[in-house]
Short mmCIF file of C-alpha atoms in Angstrom, two decimals:
data_model
loop_
_atom_site.label_atom_id
_atom_site.label_comp_id
_atom_site.label_asym_id
_atom_site.label_seq_id
_atom_site.Cartn_x
_atom_site.Cartn_y
_atom_site.Cartn_z
CA MET A 1 9.22 96.48 261.73
CA GLN A 2 7.58 93.24 262.73
CA VAL A 3 8.46 91.50 265.98
CA ASP A 4 8.91 87.74 266.00
CA HIS A 5 9.25 87.36 269.77
CA ILE A 6 10.60 88.87 272.96
CA PHE A 7 12.43 87.02 275.69
CA ILE A 8 12.70 87.92 279.37
CA PHE A 9 15.47 86.39 281.47
CA THR A 10 14.41 85.17 284.90
CA ASN A 11 16.36 83.82 287.86
CA ASP A 12 13.73 81.41 289.22
CA ASN A 13 14.01 78.59 286.65
CA GLY A 14 11.01 79.97 284.79
CA LYS A 15 8.57 79.67 287.71
CA VAL A 16 7.32 83.21 287.08
CA ALA A 17 5.62 81.83 283.96
CA ASP A 18 3.12 80.26 286.36
CA GLU A 19 1.88 83.80 287.08
CA LEU A 20 1.21 84.29 283.36
CA VAL A 21 -0.76 81.03 283.32
CA GLN A 22 -2.75 82.10 286.40
CA PHE A 23 -3.55 85.36 284.66
CA GLY A 24 -5.09 83.41 281.81
CA LEU A 25 -2.43 82.92 279.16
CA THR A 26 -2.27 79.50 277.53
CA GLU A 27 1.24 78.06 277.60
CA GLY A 28 2.81 76.63 274.46
CA SER A 29 5.83 74.41 273.91
CA SER A 30 9.24 74.77 275.55
CA ARG A 31 12.75 73.86 274.47
CA VAL A 32 16.34 73.56 275.62
CA HIS A 33 18.86 75.58 273.59
CA ILE A 34 21.54 72.95 273.18
CA GLY A 35 25.05 74.29 273.75
CA GLN A 36 23.77 77.72 274.80
CA GLY A 37 22.89 76.86 278.38
CA THR A 38 19.34 78.26 278.31
CA THR A 39 15.83 76.86 278.29
CA ASN A 40 12.39 78.44 278.06
CA ARG A 41 8.63 78.52 278.47
CA LYS A 42 6.62 80.20 275.71
CA PHE A 43 3.27 81.91 275.13
CA TYR A 44 2.04 82.32 271.54
CA PHE A 45 -0.29 84.90 270.02
CA GLU A 46 -1.47 85.61 266.47
CA ASN A 47 1.62 87.59 265.46
CA PHE A 48 4.21 87.06 268.20
CA PHE A 49 5.36 84.93 271.09
CA LEU A 50 6.63 85.75 274.57
CA GLU A 51 9.54 83.69 275.88
CA ILE A 52 10.41 83.27 279.55
CA LEU A 53 14.10 82.35 279.52
CA TRP A 54 16.51 81.09 282.15
CA VAL A 55 19.98 79.58 282.53
CA HIS A 56 20.23 75.86 283.18
CA ASN A 57 23.92 75.47 282.38
CA GLU A 58 26.15 78.45 283.16
CA GLU A 59 29.22 76.69 281.78
CA GLU A 60 27.62 76.48 278.33
CA LEU A 61 26.39 80.08 278.53
CA LYS A 62 29.93 81.30 279.25
CA SER A 63 31.71 78.95 276.86
CA ASP A 64 34.12 80.24 274.21
CA LYS A 65 31.36 79.89 271.64
CA THR A 66 28.50 81.55 273.50
CA LYS A 67 30.13 84.13 275.74
CA PRO A 68 30.99 86.52 272.86
CA THR A 69 27.25 86.94 272.20
CA GLY A 70 26.90 88.91 275.44
CA LEU A 71 23.86 86.82 276.35
CA TRP A 72 25.33 86.03 279.76
CA GLN A 73 25.26 89.74 280.64
CA ARG A 74 21.47 89.76 280.20
CA ALA A 75 21.15 86.83 282.60
CA ASP A 76 23.21 88.58 285.29
CA PHE A 77 20.68 89.55 287.95
CA ASN A 78 23.33 91.18 290.10
CA SER A 79 23.58 93.95 287.51
CA ASN A 80 21.23 96.57 286.09
CA ASN A 81 21.49 95.14 282.58
CA SER A 82 18.29 94.76 280.59
CA PRO A 83 17.00 91.16 280.78
CA PHE A 84 15.02 91.63 277.57
CA GLY A 85 15.70 90.28 274.12
CA LEU A 86 13.97 91.67 271.02
CA CYS A 87 13.75 89.44 267.96
CA ILE A 88 12.80 91.34 264.81
CA VAL A 89 11.40 89.55 261.78
CA ASN A 90 14.08 89.22 259.11
CA THR A 91 13.04 91.46 256.19
CA ASP A 92 14.87 93.71 253.73
CA GLU A 93 13.63 96.70 255.73
CA ILE A 94 16.01 95.99 258.64
CA GLU A 95 19.26 95.48 256.70
CA ASN A 96 20.65 98.81 257.87
CA LEU A 97 19.83 98.08 261.50
CA PHE A 98 21.89 94.86 261.38
CA LYS A 99 24.71 96.06 259.14
CA ASN A 100 27.32 95.76 261.94
CA SER A 101 25.75 92.87 263.81
CA PHE A 102 27.62 90.04 265.51
CA LYS A 103 27.08 86.66 263.87
CA TYR A 104 26.36 83.73 266.16
CA GLN A 105 26.22 80.11 265.02
CA PRO A 106 24.23 78.25 267.70
CA GLU A 107 24.56 74.50 268.06
CA TYR A 108 20.81 74.08 267.73
CA PHE A 109 20.82 75.50 264.16
CA PRO A 110 22.29 73.78 261.10
CA ILE A 111 25.79 74.90 260.11
CA GLY A 112 25.67 78.11 258.10
CA LEU A 113 22.55 79.51 259.73
CA ASN A 114 23.61 82.42 261.92
CA ILE A 115 21.71 84.63 264.33
CA ASP A 116 22.58 88.30 263.80
CA ILE A 117 22.93 90.08 267.14
CA ILE A 118 23.05 93.70 268.25
CA LYS A 119 24.59 93.37 271.72
CA ASN A 120 24.10 97.05 272.63
CA GLU A 121 27.30 96.99 274.65
CA GLN A 122 27.37 100.81 274.57
CA ASN A 123 24.27 100.72 276.78
CA LEU A 124 23.28 97.41 278.37
CA ASN A 125 20.01 98.96 279.50
CA LEU A 126 18.81 98.54 275.91
CA PRO A 127 17.46 95.15 274.82
CA TRP A 128 19.68 92.47 273.30
CA THR A 129 18.36 92.64 269.75
CA PHE A 130 18.57 89.97 267.06
CA ARG A 131 17.15 88.44 263.92
CA LEU A 132 16.89 84.83 262.86
CA PRO A 133 18.38 83.61 259.56
CA PHE A 134 14.95 82.79 258.11
CA LYS A 135 13.25 85.45 255.98
CA GLY A 136 9.77 86.47 257.02
CA GLN A 137 7.78 85.36 260.03
CA LYS A 138 7.46 81.64 260.63
CA LYS A 139 3.85 80.51 260.55
CA ASN A 140 2.55 78.97 263.73
CA GLU A 141 0.40 75.96 262.95
CA THR A 142 0.71 73.91 266.14
CA GLU A 143 0.94 76.25 269.14
CA PRO A 144 -2.14 77.34 271.14
CA ILE A 145 -3.14 80.98 270.69
CA GLU A 146 -6.44 81.15 272.58
CA HIS A 147 -6.19 83.12 275.84
CA LYS A 148 -8.46 84.43 278.55
CA TYR A 149 -9.76 87.98 278.01
CA GLY A 150 -9.44 87.43 274.25
CA LEU A 151 -5.81 88.53 273.89
CA LYS A 152 -4.95 87.99 270.24
CA LYS A 153 -2.59 90.38 268.51
CA LEU A 154 0.38 92.35 269.82
CA THR A 155 -0.08 95.95 268.65
CA SER A 156 2.71 97.87 270.40
CA ILE A 157 5.82 97.46 272.54
CA GLU A 158 7.42 100.00 274.84
CA PHE A 159 10.79 99.49 276.49
CA GLY A 160 11.39 101.59 279.58
CA VAL A 161 15.13 102.31 279.70
CA SER A 162 16.88 103.53 282.85
CA ASN A 163 19.82 104.96 280.92
CA PHE A 164 18.03 106.59 278.01
CA ASP A 165 19.71 108.64 275.31
CA LYS A 166 17.41 109.70 272.50
CA ALA A 167 20.46 110.33 270.30
CA ASP A 168 21.70 106.74 270.63
CA GLU A 169 22.27 105.31 267.15
CA PHE A 170 20.30 102.17 267.99
CA ILE A 171 17.26 104.11 269.21
CA GLN A 172 17.46 106.36 266.16
CA GLN A 173 16.94 103.28 263.96
CA PHE A 174 13.44 102.99 265.43
CA SER A 175 12.45 106.56 264.66
CA GLY A 176 8.97 106.55 263.13
CA GLN A 177 8.18 103.03 264.31
CA LYS A 178 4.88 103.33 266.17
CA ASN A 179 4.82 99.72 267.33
CA ILE A 180 8.30 99.71 268.97
CA THR A 181 9.22 102.62 271.22
CA PHE A 182 11.77 103.46 273.93
CA SER A 183 11.36 105.87 276.82
CA LEU A 184 13.15 107.01 279.97
CA SER A 185 12.21 105.06 283.09
CA SER A 186 13.52 104.49 286.60
CA THR A 187 13.88 100.78 285.79
CA ASN A 188 14.38 98.66 282.69
CA ASN A 189 10.87 97.47 281.96
CA LEU A 190 8.58 96.28 279.20
CA THR A 191 4.99 97.09 278.27
CA LEU A 192 3.16 94.88 275.78
CA THR A 193 -0.12 96.17 274.38
CA PHE A 194 -2.51 93.70 272.81
CA ASP A 195 -5.42 94.53 270.53
CA GLU A 196 -4.83 98.28 271.01
CA ASN A 197 -5.81 97.99 274.69
CA LYS A 198 -9.46 97.69 273.68
CA ASN A 199 -10.56 96.52 277.15
CA GLY A 200 -8.68 99.34 278.89
CA GLN A 201 -7.12 96.88 281.33
CA THR A 202 -3.53 96.49 282.58
CA LYS A 203 -1.89 93.57 284.37
CA GLU A 204 1.52 93.96 286.04
CA PHE A 205 4.06 91.20 286.63
CA GLU A 206 6.47 92.87 289.01
CA LYS A 207 9.01 90.05 289.20
CA ILE A 208 9.89 90.49 285.53
CA ASN A 209 9.11 94.23 285.14
CA LEU A 210 6.35 93.45 282.63
CA LYS A 211 3.02 95.15 282.01
CA ILE A 212 0.40 93.70 279.72
CA LYS A 213 -2.28 96.06 278.42
CA TYR A 214 -5.33 94.48 276.81
#
């Protein structure tokens, strides 16, 4: 499976992204998700982007249209729910994974273009997982991808899950996937490895439970 992007909900209006910039990541564009109540700051790489996400309009997030997505649960920092969202590139390979997905028509997409969502309501410690309606990975031709320390390509992702069940049907779908793994952890956390950790270095961002290996 290919990963298009990962989001991390924050509760500081995206200020934590300043720590990523101070580390040496080059920030890309940002956008407001009209009608959804969220906005973002983004960091692009050769094969992926990282999205720092926050709520700017709770009324929109909990509207009749958006609330059924379960996105508001991931933004609830008074809970132990996972704040992570995993967007998988839309290919024929993942049809089985999304066979029972929830279809969401966001206002910021043309009518008829739905986001398929796996809400993981059986275990909210797992990431909110989705695919976009566009086949294949969208080519990035305008966003900056040059970063300090030469970070270029995302090579693996590990989700630490505080309520981990290896037999969970969702986790079983990732069996054999070396680039996306799940493991038991005391907290819900995320480790992103770039360029196979060729420098042997790790940077931790404690506010968002993120480790970057490079």
